[in-house]
């Protein structure tokens, strides 16, 4: 089966840096996504990694190590509006789907304090 | 604004009833996936449709069924509702270059339909 783990909760203060880790055990790996989800809203796309290394996009960066089955999302200069759930999702190509499917972790609820 | 619209946004059904949830995607988004998200959990893959045919299914019973239409809209139908079906149902769409191609990295989610079964 597919297994994706991430911490349930994290807290940080405004202006700080926080790193949210995600470990996965999957077969047919074809990329890792990070999504942000505010309460009662749809997930919104943050980043995509398919090769090892760091992808930077403004205040957000995402890292992937395929050999270790590990990724992290780095959020810099935290703002109150960053309080949300952060979902790690792995795309796999497995039996029955020629286009791949996403497997999500449970999400990490980040609370940013003033 | 993702261009993916779901309806209804909230609904309450009684155990044993049937429900149809709808999703309207952007023009050209030929691939649609449906997810179930229980409170405090990540989304769980239900199934995916590509060019109006099912292309992958998660661990959900047959009473969960779907349709995709030529106008880029789709439906999720759930029969014989159970209390555990209470969840947020998300539709996600993308453009796939061609069957078997490993493209379509940008996946757009709708706002979801909150279903409560009592």
mmCIF file with all atom_site columns, N, CA and C in Angstrom, chain B residues 34-99:
data_model
loop_
_atom_site.group_PDB
_atom_site.id
_atom_site.type_symbol
_atom_site.label_atom_id
_atom_site.label_alt_id
_atom_site.label_comp_id
_atom_site.label_asym_id
_atom_site.label_entity_id
_atom_site.label_seq_id
_atom_site.pdbx_PDB_ins_code
_atom_site.Cartn_x
_atom_site.Cartn_y
_atom_site.Cartn_z
_atom_site.occupancy
_atom_site.B_iso_or_equiv
_atom_site.pdbx_formal_charge
_atom_site.auth_seq_id
_atom_site.auth_comp_id
_atom_site.auth_asym_id
_atom_site.auth_atom_id
_atom_site.pdbx_PDB_model_num
ATOM 1   N N  . UNK B 1 34 ? -12.292 12.600 -8.121  1.00 0.00 ? 34 UNK B N  1
ATOM 2   C CA . UNK B 1 34 ? -13.137 12.882 -6.967  1.00 0.00 ? 34 UNK B CA 1
ATOM 3   C C  . UNK B 1 34 ? -12.448 12.349 -5.716  1.00 0.00 ? 34 UNK B C  1
ATOM 4   N N  . UNK B 1 35 ? -12.539 13.134 -4.636  1.00 0.00 ? 35 UNK B N  1
ATOM 5   C CA . UNK B 1 35 ? -11.922 12.771 -3.372  1.00 0.00 ? 35 UNK B CA 1
ATOM 6   C C  . UNK B 1 35 ? -12.942 12.935 -2.244  1.00 0.00 ? 35 UNK B C  1
ATOM 7   N N  . UNK B 1 36 ? -12.793 12.109 -1.235  1.00 0.00 ? 36 UNK B N  1
ATOM 8   C CA . UNK B 1 36 ? -13.574 12.234 -0.008  1.00 0.00 ? 36 UNK B CA 1
ATOM 9   C C  . UNK B 1 36 ? -12.628 12.688 1.105   1.00 0.00 ? 36 UNK B C  1
ATOM 10  N N  . UNK B 1 37 ? -13.000 13.738 1.818   1.00 0.00 ? 37 UNK B N  1
ATOM 11  C CA . UNK B 1 37 ? -12.166 14.228 2.910   1.00 0.00 ? 37 UNK B CA 1
ATOM 12  C C  . UNK B 1 37 ? -12.981 14.293 4.189   1.00 0.00 ? 37 UNK B C  1
ATOM 13  N N  . UNK B 1 38 ? -12.712 13.368 5.088   1.00 0.00 ? 38 UNK B N  1
ATOM 14  C CA . UNK B 1 38 ? -13.353 13.379 6.398   1.00 0.00 ? 38 UNK B CA 1
ATOM 15  C C  . UNK B 1 38 ? -12.669 14.426 7.263   1.00 0.00 ? 38 UNK B C  1
ATOM 16  N N  . UNK B 1 39 ? -13.356 14.843 8.292   1.00 0.00 ? 39 UNK B N  1
ATOM 17  C CA . UNK B 1 39 ? -12.842 15.895 9.168   1.00 0.00 ? 39 UNK B CA 1
ATOM 18  C C  . UNK B 1 39 ? -11.503 15.477 9.775   1.00 0.00 ? 39 UNK B C  1
ATOM 19  N N  . UNK B 1 40 ? -10.492 16.345 9.636   1.00 0.00 ? 40 UNK B N  1
ATOM 20  C CA . UNK B 1 40 ? -9.193  16.062 10.222  1.00 0.00 ? 40 UNK B CA 1
ATOM 21  C C  . UNK B 1 40 ? -8.339  15.090 9.440   1.00 0.00 ? 40 UNK B C  1
ATOM 22  N N  . UNK B 1 41 ? -8.797  14.718 8.250   1.00 0.00 ? 41 UNK B N  1
ATOM 23  C CA . UNK B 1 41 ? -8.054  13.767 7.424   1.00 0.00 ? 41 UNK B CA 1
ATOM 24  C C  . UNK B 1 41 ? -7.658  14.421 6.104   1.00 0.00 ? 41 UNK B C  1
ATOM 25  N N  . UNK B 1 42 ? -6.731  13.764 5.402   1.00 0.00 ? 42 UNK B N  1
ATOM 26  C CA . UNK B 1 42 ? -6.426  14.201 4.057   1.00 0.00 ? 42 UNK B CA 1
ATOM 27  C C  . UNK B 1 42 ? -7.441  13.635 3.072   1.00 0.00 ? 42 UNK B C  1
ATOM 28  N N  . UNK B 1 43 ? -7.526  14.219 1.890   1.00 0.00 ? 43 UNK B N  1
ATOM 29  C CA . UNK B 1 43 ? -8.454  13.690 0.878   1.00 0.00 ? 43 UNK B CA 1
ATOM 30  C C  . UNK B 1 43 ? -8.106  12.250 0.486   1.00 0.00 ? 43 UNK B C  1
ATOM 31  N N  . UNK B 1 44 ? -9.137  11.438 0.285   1.00 0.00 ? 44 UNK B N  1
ATOM 32  C CA . UNK B 1 44 ? -8.967  10.051 -0.148  1.00 0.00 ? 44 UNK B CA 1
ATOM 33  C C  . UNK B 1 44 ? -9.506  9.909  -1.570  1.00 0.00 ? 44 UNK B C  1
ATOM 34  N N  . UNK B 1 45 ? -8.706  9.325  -2.426  1.00 0.00 ? 45 UNK B N  1
ATOM 35  C CA . UNK B 1 45 ? -9.061  9.170  -3.831  1.00 0.00 ? 45 UNK B CA 1
ATOM 36  C C  . UNK B 1 45 ? -10.234 8.201  -3.985  1.00 0.00 ? 45 UNK B C  1
ATOM 37  N N  . UNK B 1 46 ? -11.279 8.673  -4.693  1.00 0.00 ? 46 UNK B N  1
ATOM 38  C CA . UNK B 1 46 ? -12.433 7.813  -4.963  1.00 0.00 ? 46 UNK B CA 1
ATOM 39  C C  . UNK B 1 46 ? -12.293 7.193  -6.344  1.00 0.00 ? 46 UNK B C  1
ATOM 40  N N  . UNK B 1 47 ? -12.241 8.019  -7.360  1.00 0.00 ? 47 UNK B N  1
ATOM 41  C CA . UNK B 1 47 ? -12.009 7.561  -8.729  1.00 0.00 ? 47 UNK B CA 1
ATOM 42  C C  . UNK B 1 47 ? -11.651 8.730  -9.627  1.00 0.00 ? 47 UNK B C  1
ATOM 43  N N  . UNK B 1 48 ? -11.257 8.395  -10.831 1.00 0.00 ? 48 UNK B N  1
ATOM 44  C CA . UNK B 1 48 ? -10.822 9.391  -11.797 1.00 0.00 ? 48 UNK B CA 1
ATOM 45  C C  . UNK B 1 48 ? -11.439 9.065  -13.150 1.00 0.00 ? 48 UNK B C  1
ATOM 46  N N  . UNK B 1 49 ? -11.790 10.095 -13.909 1.00 0.00 ? 49 UNK B N  1
ATOM 47  C CA . UNK B 1 49 ? -12.337 9.913  -15.250 1.00 0.00 ? 49 UNK B CA 1
ATOM 48  C C  . UNK B 1 49 ? -11.498 10.678 -16.247 1.00 0.00 ? 49 UNK B C  1
ATOM 49  N N  . UNK B 1 50 ? -11.287 10.047 -17.390 1.00 0.00 ? 50 UNK B N  1
ATOM 50  C CA . UNK B 1 50 ? -10.567 10.669 -18.487 1.00 0.00 ? 50 UNK B CA 1
ATOM 51  C C  . UNK B 1 50 ? -11.359 10.412 -19.755 1.00 0.00 ? 50 UNK B C  1
ATOM 52  N N  . UNK B 1 51 ? -11.699 11.491 -20.437 1.00 0.00 ? 51 UNK B N  1
ATOM 53  C CA . UNK B 1 51 ? -12.480 11.385 -21.674 1.00 0.00 ? 51 UNK B CA 1
ATOM 54  C C  . UNK B 1 51 ? -13.683 10.465 -21.483 1.00 0.00 ? 51 UNK B C  1
ATOM 55  N N  . UNK B 1 52 ? -14.392 10.721 -20.398 1.00 0.00 ? 52 UNK B N  1
ATOM 56  C CA . UNK B 1 52 ? -15.675 10.090 -20.079 1.00 0.00 ? 52 UNK B CA 1
ATOM 57  C C  . UNK B 1 52 ? -15.595 8.618  -19.706 1.00 0.00 ? 52 UNK B C  1
ATOM 58  N N  . UNK B 1 53 ? -14.378 8.123  -19.458 1.00 0.00 ? 53 UNK B N  1
ATOM 59  C CA . UNK B 1 53 ? -14.250 6.736  -19.020 1.00 0.00 ? 53 UNK B CA 1
ATOM 60  C C  . UNK B 1 53 ? -13.464 6.690  -17.707 1.00 0.00 ? 53 UNK B C  1
ATOM 61  N N  . UNK B 1 54 ? -13.817 5.746  -16.852 1.00 0.00 ? 54 UNK B N  1
ATOM 62  C CA . UNK B 1 54 ? -13.135 5.618  -15.574 1.00 0.00 ? 54 UNK B CA 1
ATOM 63  C C  . UNK B 1 54 ? -11.676 5.217  -15.816 1.00 0.00 ? 54 UNK B C  1
ATOM 64  N N  . UNK B 1 55 ? -10.778 5.896  -15.102 1.00 0.00 ? 55 UNK B N  1
ATOM 65  C CA . UNK B 1 55 ? -9.346  5.640  -15.229 1.00 0.00 ? 55 UNK B CA 1
ATOM 66  C C  . UNK B 1 55 ? -8.734  5.584  -13.833 1.00 0.00 ? 55 UNK B C  1
ATOM 67  N N  . UNK B 1 56 ? -9.038  4.551  -13.118 1.00 0.00 ? 56 UNK B N  1
ATOM 68  C CA . UNK B 1 56 ? -8.517  4.384  -11.771 1.00 0.00 ? 56 UNK B CA 1
ATOM 69  C C  . UNK B 1 56 ? -9.594  4.560  -10.720 1.00 0.00 ? 56 UNK B C  1
ATOM 70  N N  . UNK B 1 57 ? -9.526  3.702  -9.705  1.00 0.00 ? 57 UNK B N  1
ATOM 71  C CA . UNK B 1 57 ? -10.515 3.732  -8.635  1.00 0.00 ? 57 UNK B CA 1
ATOM 72  C C  . UNK B 1 57 ? -9.827  3.417  -7.319  1.00 0.00 ? 57 UNK B C  1
ATOM 73  N N  . UNK B 1 58 ? -10.224 4.108  -6.272  1.00 0.00 ? 58 UNK B N  1
ATOM 74  C CA . UNK B 1 58 ? -9.694  3.854  -4.943  1.00 0.00 ? 58 UNK B CA 1
ATOM 75  C C  . UNK B 1 58 ? -10.506 2.792  -4.226  1.00 0.00 ? 58 UNK B C  1
ATOM 76  N N  . UNK B 1 59 ? -10.258 2.640  -2.935  1.00 0.00 ? 59 UNK B N  1
ATOM 77  C CA . UNK B 1 59 ? -10.928 1.603  -2.139  1.00 0.00 ? 59 UNK B CA 1
ATOM 78  C C  . UNK B 1 59 ? -12.304 2.060  -1.667  1.00 0.00 ? 59 UNK B C  1
ATOM 79  N N  . UNK B 1 60 ? -13.188 2.275  -2.585  1.00 0.00 ? 60 UNK B N  1
ATOM 80  C CA . UNK B 1 60 ? -14.559 2.658  -2.272  1.00 0.00 ? 60 UNK B CA 1
ATOM 81  C C  . UNK B 1 60 ? -15.508 1.630  -2.883  1.00 0.00 ? 60 UNK B C  1
ATOM 82  N N  . UNK B 1 61 ? -16.609 1.341  -2.178  1.00 0.00 ? 61 UNK B N  1
ATOM 83  C CA . UNK B 1 61 ? -17.539 0.306  -2.677  1.00 0.00 ? 61 UNK B CA 1
ATOM 84  C C  . UNK B 1 61 ? -18.253 0.765  -3.936  1.00 0.00 ? 61 UNK B C  1
ATOM 85  N N  . UNK B 1 62 ? -18.887 -0.180 -4.632  1.00 0.00 ? 62 UNK B N  1
ATOM 86  C CA . UNK B 1 62 ? -19.572 0.133  -5.895  1.00 0.00 ? 62 UNK B CA 1
ATOM 87  C C  . UNK B 1 62 ? -20.714 1.116  -5.761  1.00 0.00 ? 62 UNK B C  1
ATOM 88  N N  . UNK B 1 63 ? -21.218 1.341  -4.542  1.00 0.00 ? 63 UNK B N  1
ATOM 89  C CA . UNK B 1 63 ? -22.306 2.312  -4.416  1.00 0.00 ? 63 UNK B CA 1
ATOM 90  C C  . UNK B 1 63 ? -21.824 3.738  -4.670  1.00 0.00 ? 63 UNK B C  1
ATOM 91  N N  . UNK B 1 64 ? -20.504 3.913  -4.789  1.00 0.00 ? 64 UNK B N  1
ATOM 92  C CA . UNK B 1 64 ? -19.932 5.179  -5.247  1.00 0.00 ? 64 UNK B CA 1
ATOM 93  C C  . UNK B 1 64 ? -19.709 5.042  -6.754  1.00 0.00 ? 64 UNK B C  1
ATOM 94  N N  . UNK B 1 65 ? -20.384 5.859  -7.526  1.00 0.00 ? 65 UNK B N  1
ATOM 95  C CA . UNK B 1 65 ? -20.231 5.789  -8.974  1.00 0.00 ? 65 UNK B CA 1
ATOM 96  C C  . UNK B 1 65 ? -20.123 7.194  -9.544  1.00 0.00 ? 65 UNK B C  1
ATOM 97  N N  . UNK B 1 66 ? -19.657 7.264  -10.789 1.00 0.00 ? 66 UNK B N  1
ATOM 98  C CA . UNK B 1 66 ? -19.451 8.571  -11.367 1.00 0.00 ? 66 UNK B CA 1
ATOM 99  C C  . UNK B 1 66 ? -19.744 8.621  -12.847 1.00 0.00 ? 66 UNK B C  1
ATOM 100 N N  . UNK B 1 67 ? -19.805 9.829  -13.347 1.00 0.00 ? 67 UNK B N  1
ATOM 101 C CA . UNK B 1 67 ? -19.971 10.072 -14.780 1.00 0.00 ? 67 UNK B CA 1
ATOM 102 C C  . UNK B 1 67 ? -19.173 11.315 -15.137 1.00 0.00 ? 67 UNK B C  1
ATOM 103 N N  . UNK B 1 68 ? -18.656 11.330 -16.353 1.00 0.00 ? 68 UNK B N  1
ATOM 104 C CA . UNK B 1 68 ? -18.041 12.535 -16.886 1.00 0.00 ? 68 UNK B CA 1
ATOM 105 C C  . UNK B 1 68 ? -18.688 12.813 -18.229 1.00 0.00 ? 68 UNK B C  1
ATOM 106 N N  . UNK B 1 69 ? -18.986 14.079 -18.496 1.00 0.00 ? 69 UNK B N  1
ATOM 107 C CA . UNK B 1 69 ? -19.720 14.457 -19.698 1.00 0.00 ? 69 UNK B CA 1
ATOM 108 C C  . UNK B 1 69 ? -18.826 15.230 -20.669 1.00 0.00 ? 69 UNK B C  1
ATOM 109 N N  . UNK B 1 70 ? -19.226 15.274 -21.936 1.00 0.00 ? 70 UNK B N  1
ATOM 110 C CA . UNK B 1 70 ? -18.383 15.949 -22.941 1.00 0.00 ? 70 UNK B CA 1
ATOM 111 C C  . UNK B 1 70 ? -18.181 17.438 -22.684 1.00 0.00 ? 70 UNK B C  1
ATOM 112 N N  . UNK B 1 71 ? -19.058 18.040 -21.890 1.00 0.00 ? 71 UNK B N  1
ATOM 113 C CA . UNK B 1 71 ? -18.947 19.488 -21.653 1.00 0.00 ? 71 UNK B CA 1
ATOM 114 C C  . UNK B 1 71 ? -18.074 19.795 -20.432 1.00 0.00 ? 71 UNK B C  1
ATOM 115 N N  . UNK B 1 72 ? -17.222 18.852 -20.021 1.00 0.00 ? 72 UNK B N  1
ATOM 116 C CA . UNK B 1 72 ? -16.267 19.003 -18.914 1.00 0.00 ? 72 UNK B CA 1
ATOM 117 C C  . UNK B 1 72 ? -16.951 19.070 -17.556 1.00 0.00 ? 72 UNK B C  1
ATOM 118 N N  . UNK B 1 73 ? -18.168 18.605 -17.462 1.00 0.00 ? 73 UNK B N  1
ATOM 119 C CA . UNK B 1 73 ? -18.811 18.472 -16.160 1.00 0.00 ? 73 UNK B CA 1
ATOM 120 C C  . UNK B 1 73 ? -18.799 17.010 -15.744 1.00 0.00 ? 73 UNK B C  1
ATOM 121 N N  . UNK B 1 74 ? -19.007 16.776 -14.478 1.00 0.00 ? 74 UNK B N  1
ATOM 122 C CA . UNK B 1 74 ? -19.005 15.399 -13.980 1.00 0.00 ? 74 UNK B CA 1
ATOM 123 C C  . UNK B 1 74 ? -19.914 15.285 -12.777 1.00 0.00 ? 74 UNK B C  1
ATOM 124 N N  . UNK B 1 75 ? -20.217 14.040 -12.417 1.00 0.00 ? 75 UNK B N  1
ATOM 125 C CA . UNK B 1 75 ? -21.073 13.742 -11.277 1.00 0.00 ? 75 UNK B CA 1
ATOM 126 C C  . UNK B 1 75 ? -20.458 12.656 -10.419 1.00 0.00 ? 75 UNK B C  1
ATOM 127 N N  . UNK B 1 76 ? -20.735 12.756 -9.126  1.00 0.00 ? 76 UNK B N  1
ATOM 128 C CA . UNK B 1 76 ? -20.449 11.678 -8.188  1.00 0.00 ? 76 UNK B CA 1
ATOM 129 C C  . UNK B 1 76 ? -21.786 11.251 -7.597  1.00 0.00 ? 76 UNK B C  1
ATOM 130 N N  . UNK B 1 77 ? -22.122 9.992  -7.712  1.00 0.00 ? 77 UNK B N  1
ATOM 131 C CA . UNK B 1 77 ? -23.355 9.450  -7.151  1.00 0.00 ? 77 UNK B CA 1
ATOM 132 C C  . UNK B 1 77 ? -23.018 8.486  -6.016  1.00 0.00 ? 77 UNK B C  1
ATOM 133 N N  . UNK B 1 78 ? -23.729 8.622  -4.931  1.00 0.00 ? 78 UNK B N  1
ATOM 134 C CA . UNK B 1 78 ? -23.569 7.691  -3.819  1.00 0.00 ? 78 UNK B CA 1
ATOM 135 C C  . UNK B 1 78 ? -24.938 7.147  -3.454  1.00 0.00 ? 78 UNK B C  1
ATOM 136 N N  . UNK B 1 79 ? -25.071 5.832  -3.513  1.00 0.00 ? 79 UNK B N  1
ATOM 137 C CA . UNK B 1 79 ? -26.316 5.161  -3.152  1.00 0.00 ? 79 UNK B CA 1
ATOM 138 C C  . UNK B 1 79 ? -26.252 4.628  -1.726  1.00 0.00 ? 79 UNK B C  1
ATOM 139 N N  . UNK B 1 80 ? -27.413 4.357  -1.177  1.00 0.00 ? 80 UNK B N  1
ATOM 140 C CA . UNK B 1 80 ? -27.517 3.729  0.151   1.00 0.00 ? 80 UNK B CA 1
ATOM 141 C C  . UNK B 1 80 ? -26.581 4.405  1.143   1.00 0.00 ? 80 UNK B C  1
ATOM 142 N N  . UNK B 1 81 ? -26.783 5.688  1.339   1.00 0.00 ? 81 UNK B N  1
ATOM 143 C CA . UNK B 1 81 ? -25.889 6.476  2.182   1.00 0.00 ? 81 UNK B CA 1
ATOM 144 C C  . UNK B 1 81 ? -25.762 5.913  3.589   1.00 0.00 ? 81 UNK B C  1
ATOM 145 N N  . UNK B 1 82 ? -24.522 5.989  4.089   1.00 0.00 ? 82 UNK B N  1
ATOM 146 C CA . UNK B 1 82 ? -24.229 5.558  5.459   1.00 0.00 ? 82 UNK B CA 1
ATOM 147 C C  . UNK B 1 82 ? -23.715 6.766  6.243   1.00 0.00 ? 82 UNK B C  1
ATOM 148 N N  . UNK B 1 83 ? -23.784 6.657  7.558   1.00 0.00 ? 83 UNK B N  1
ATOM 149 C CA . UNK B 1 83 ? -23.356 7.777  8.404   1.00 0.00 ? 83 UNK B CA 1
ATOM 150 C C  . UNK B 1 83 ? -21.895 8.148  8.118   1.00 0.00 ? 83 UNK B C  1
ATOM 151 N N  . UNK B 1 84 ? -21.060 7.149  7.851   1.00 0.00 ? 84 UNK B N  1
ATOM 152 C CA . UNK B 1 84 ? -19.637 7.399  7.606   1.00 0.00 ? 84 UNK B CA 1
ATOM 153 C C  . UNK B 1 84 ? -19.362 8.091  6.277   1.00 0.00 ? 84 UNK B C  1
ATOM 154 N N  . UNK B 1 85 ? -20.390 8.246  5.466   1.00 0.00 ? 85 UNK B N  1
ATOM 155 C CA . UNK B 1 85 ? -20.211 8.979  4.204   1.00 0.00 ? 85 UNK B CA 1
ATOM 156 C C  . UNK B 1 85 ? -20.189 10.489 4.433   1.00 0.00 ? 85 UNK B C  1
ATOM 157 N N  . UNK B 1 86 ? -20.493 10.912 5.642   1.00 0.00 ? 86 UNK B N  1
ATOM 158 C CA . UNK B 1 86 ? -20.451 12.339 5.958   1.00 0.00 ? 86 UNK B CA 1
ATOM 159 C C  . UNK B 1 86 ? -19.020 12.838 5.795   1.00 0.00 ? 86 UNK B C  1
ATOM 160 N N  . UNK B 1 87 ? -18.830 13.814 4.906   1.00 0.00 ? 87 UNK B N  1
ATOM 161 C CA . UNK B 1 87 ? -17.484 14.286 4.580   1.00 0.00 ? 87 UNK B CA 1
ATOM 162 C C  . UNK B 1 87 ? -17.582 15.440 3.604   1.00 0.00 ? 87 UNK B C  1
ATOM 163 N N  . UNK B 1 88 ? -16.426 16.014 3.306   1.00 0.00 ? 88 UNK B N  1
ATOM 164 C CA . UNK B 1 88 ? -16.286 16.992 2.230   1.00 0.00 ? 88 UNK B CA 1
ATOM 165 C C  . UNK B 1 88 ? -15.892 16.233 0.970   1.00 0.00 ? 88 UNK B C  1
ATOM 166 N N  . UNK B 1 89 ? -16.618 16.438 -0.108  1.00 0.00 ? 89 UNK B N  1
ATOM 167 C CA . UNK B 1 89 ? -16.317 15.767 -1.369  1.00 0.00 ? 89 UNK B CA 1
ATOM 168 C C  . UNK B 1 89 ? -15.723 16.789 -2.341  1.00 0.00 ? 89 UNK B C  1
ATOM 169 N N  . UNK B 1 90 ? -14.526 16.494 -2.780  1.00 0.00 ? 90 UNK B N  1
ATOM 170 C CA . UNK B 1 90 ? -13.770 17.417 -3.618  1.00 0.00 ? 90 UNK B CA 1
ATOM 171 C C  . UNK B 1 90 ? -13.652 16.878 -5.035  1.00 0.00 ? 90 UNK B C  1
ATOM 172 N N  . UNK B 1 91 ? -13.813 17.773 -5.960  1.00 0.00 ? 91 UNK B N  1
ATOM 173 C CA . UNK B 1 91 ? -13.602 17.485 -7.371  1.00 0.00 ? 91 UNK B CA 1
ATOM 174 C C  . UNK B 1 91 ? -12.304 18.183 -7.781  1.00 0.00 ? 91 UNK B C  1
ATOM 175 N N  . UNK B 1 92 ? -11.477 17.515 -8.553  1.00 0.00 ? 92 UNK B N  1
ATOM 176 C CA . UNK B 1 92 ? -10.225 18.106 -9.025  1.00 0.00 ? 92 UNK B CA 1
ATOM 177 C C  . UNK B 1 92 ? -10.087 17.831 -10.509 1.00 0.00 ? 92 UNK B C  1
ATOM 178 N N  . UNK B 1 93 ? -9.715  18.836 -11.260 1.00 0.00 ? 93 UNK B N  1
ATOM 179 C CA . UNK B 1 93 ? -9.618  18.624 -12.709 1.00 0.00 ? 93 UNK B CA 1
ATOM 180 C C  . UNK B 1 93 ? -8.281  19.137 -13.243 1.00 0.00 ? 93 UNK B C  1
ATOM 181 N N  . UNK B 1 94 ? -7.913  18.630 -14.403 1.00 0.00 ? 94 UNK B N  1
ATOM 182 C CA . UNK B 1 94 ? -6.679  19.057 -15.057 1.00 0.00 ? 94 UNK B CA 1
ATOM 183 C C  . UNK B 1 94 ? -6.761  18.713 -16.532 1.00 0.00 ? 94 UNK B C  1
ATOM 184 N N  . UNK B 1 95 ? -5.818  19.260 -17.259 1.00 0.00 ? 95 UNK B N  1
ATOM 185 C CA . UNK B 1 95 ? -5.710  18.955 -18.679 1.00 0.00 ? 95 UNK B CA 1
ATOM 186 C C  . UNK B 1 95 ? -4.622  17.903 -18.844 1.00 0.00 ? 95 UNK B C  1
ATOM 187 N N  . UNK B 1 96 ? -4.953  16.825 -19.489 1.00 0.00 ? 96 UNK B N  1
ATOM 188 C CA . UNK B 1 96 ? -3.974  15.791 -19.788 1.00 0.00 ? 96 UNK B CA 1
ATOM 189 C C  . UNK B 1 96 ? -3.663  15.860 -21.281 1.00 0.00 ? 96 UNK B C  1
ATOM 190 N N  . UNK B 1 97 ? -2.397  15.952 -21.628 1.00 0.00 ? 97 UNK B N  1
ATOM 191 C CA . UNK B 1 97 ? -2.023  16.033 -23.047 1.00 0.00 ? 97 UNK B CA 1
ATOM 192 C C  . UNK B 1 97 ? -2.515  14.867 -23.883 1.00 0.00 ? 97 UNK B C  1
ATOM 193 N N  . UNK B 1 98 ? -2.422  13.635 -23.325 1.00 0.00 ? 98 UNK B N  1
ATOM 194 C CA . UNK B 1 98 ? -2.884  12.502 -24.100 1.00 0.00 ? 98 UNK B CA 1
ATOM 195 C C  . UNK B 1 98 ? -2.890  11.283 -23.219 1.00 0.00 ? 98 UNK B C  1
ATOM 196 N N  . UNK B 1 99 ? -3.669  10.285 -23.538 1.00 0.00 ? 99 UNK B N  1
ATOM 197 C CA . UNK B 1 99 ? -3.784  9.107  -22.685 1.00 0.00 ? 99 UNK B CA 1
ATOM 198 C C  . UNK B 1 99 ? -2.427  8.460  -22.531 1.00 0.00 ? 99 UNK B C  1
#
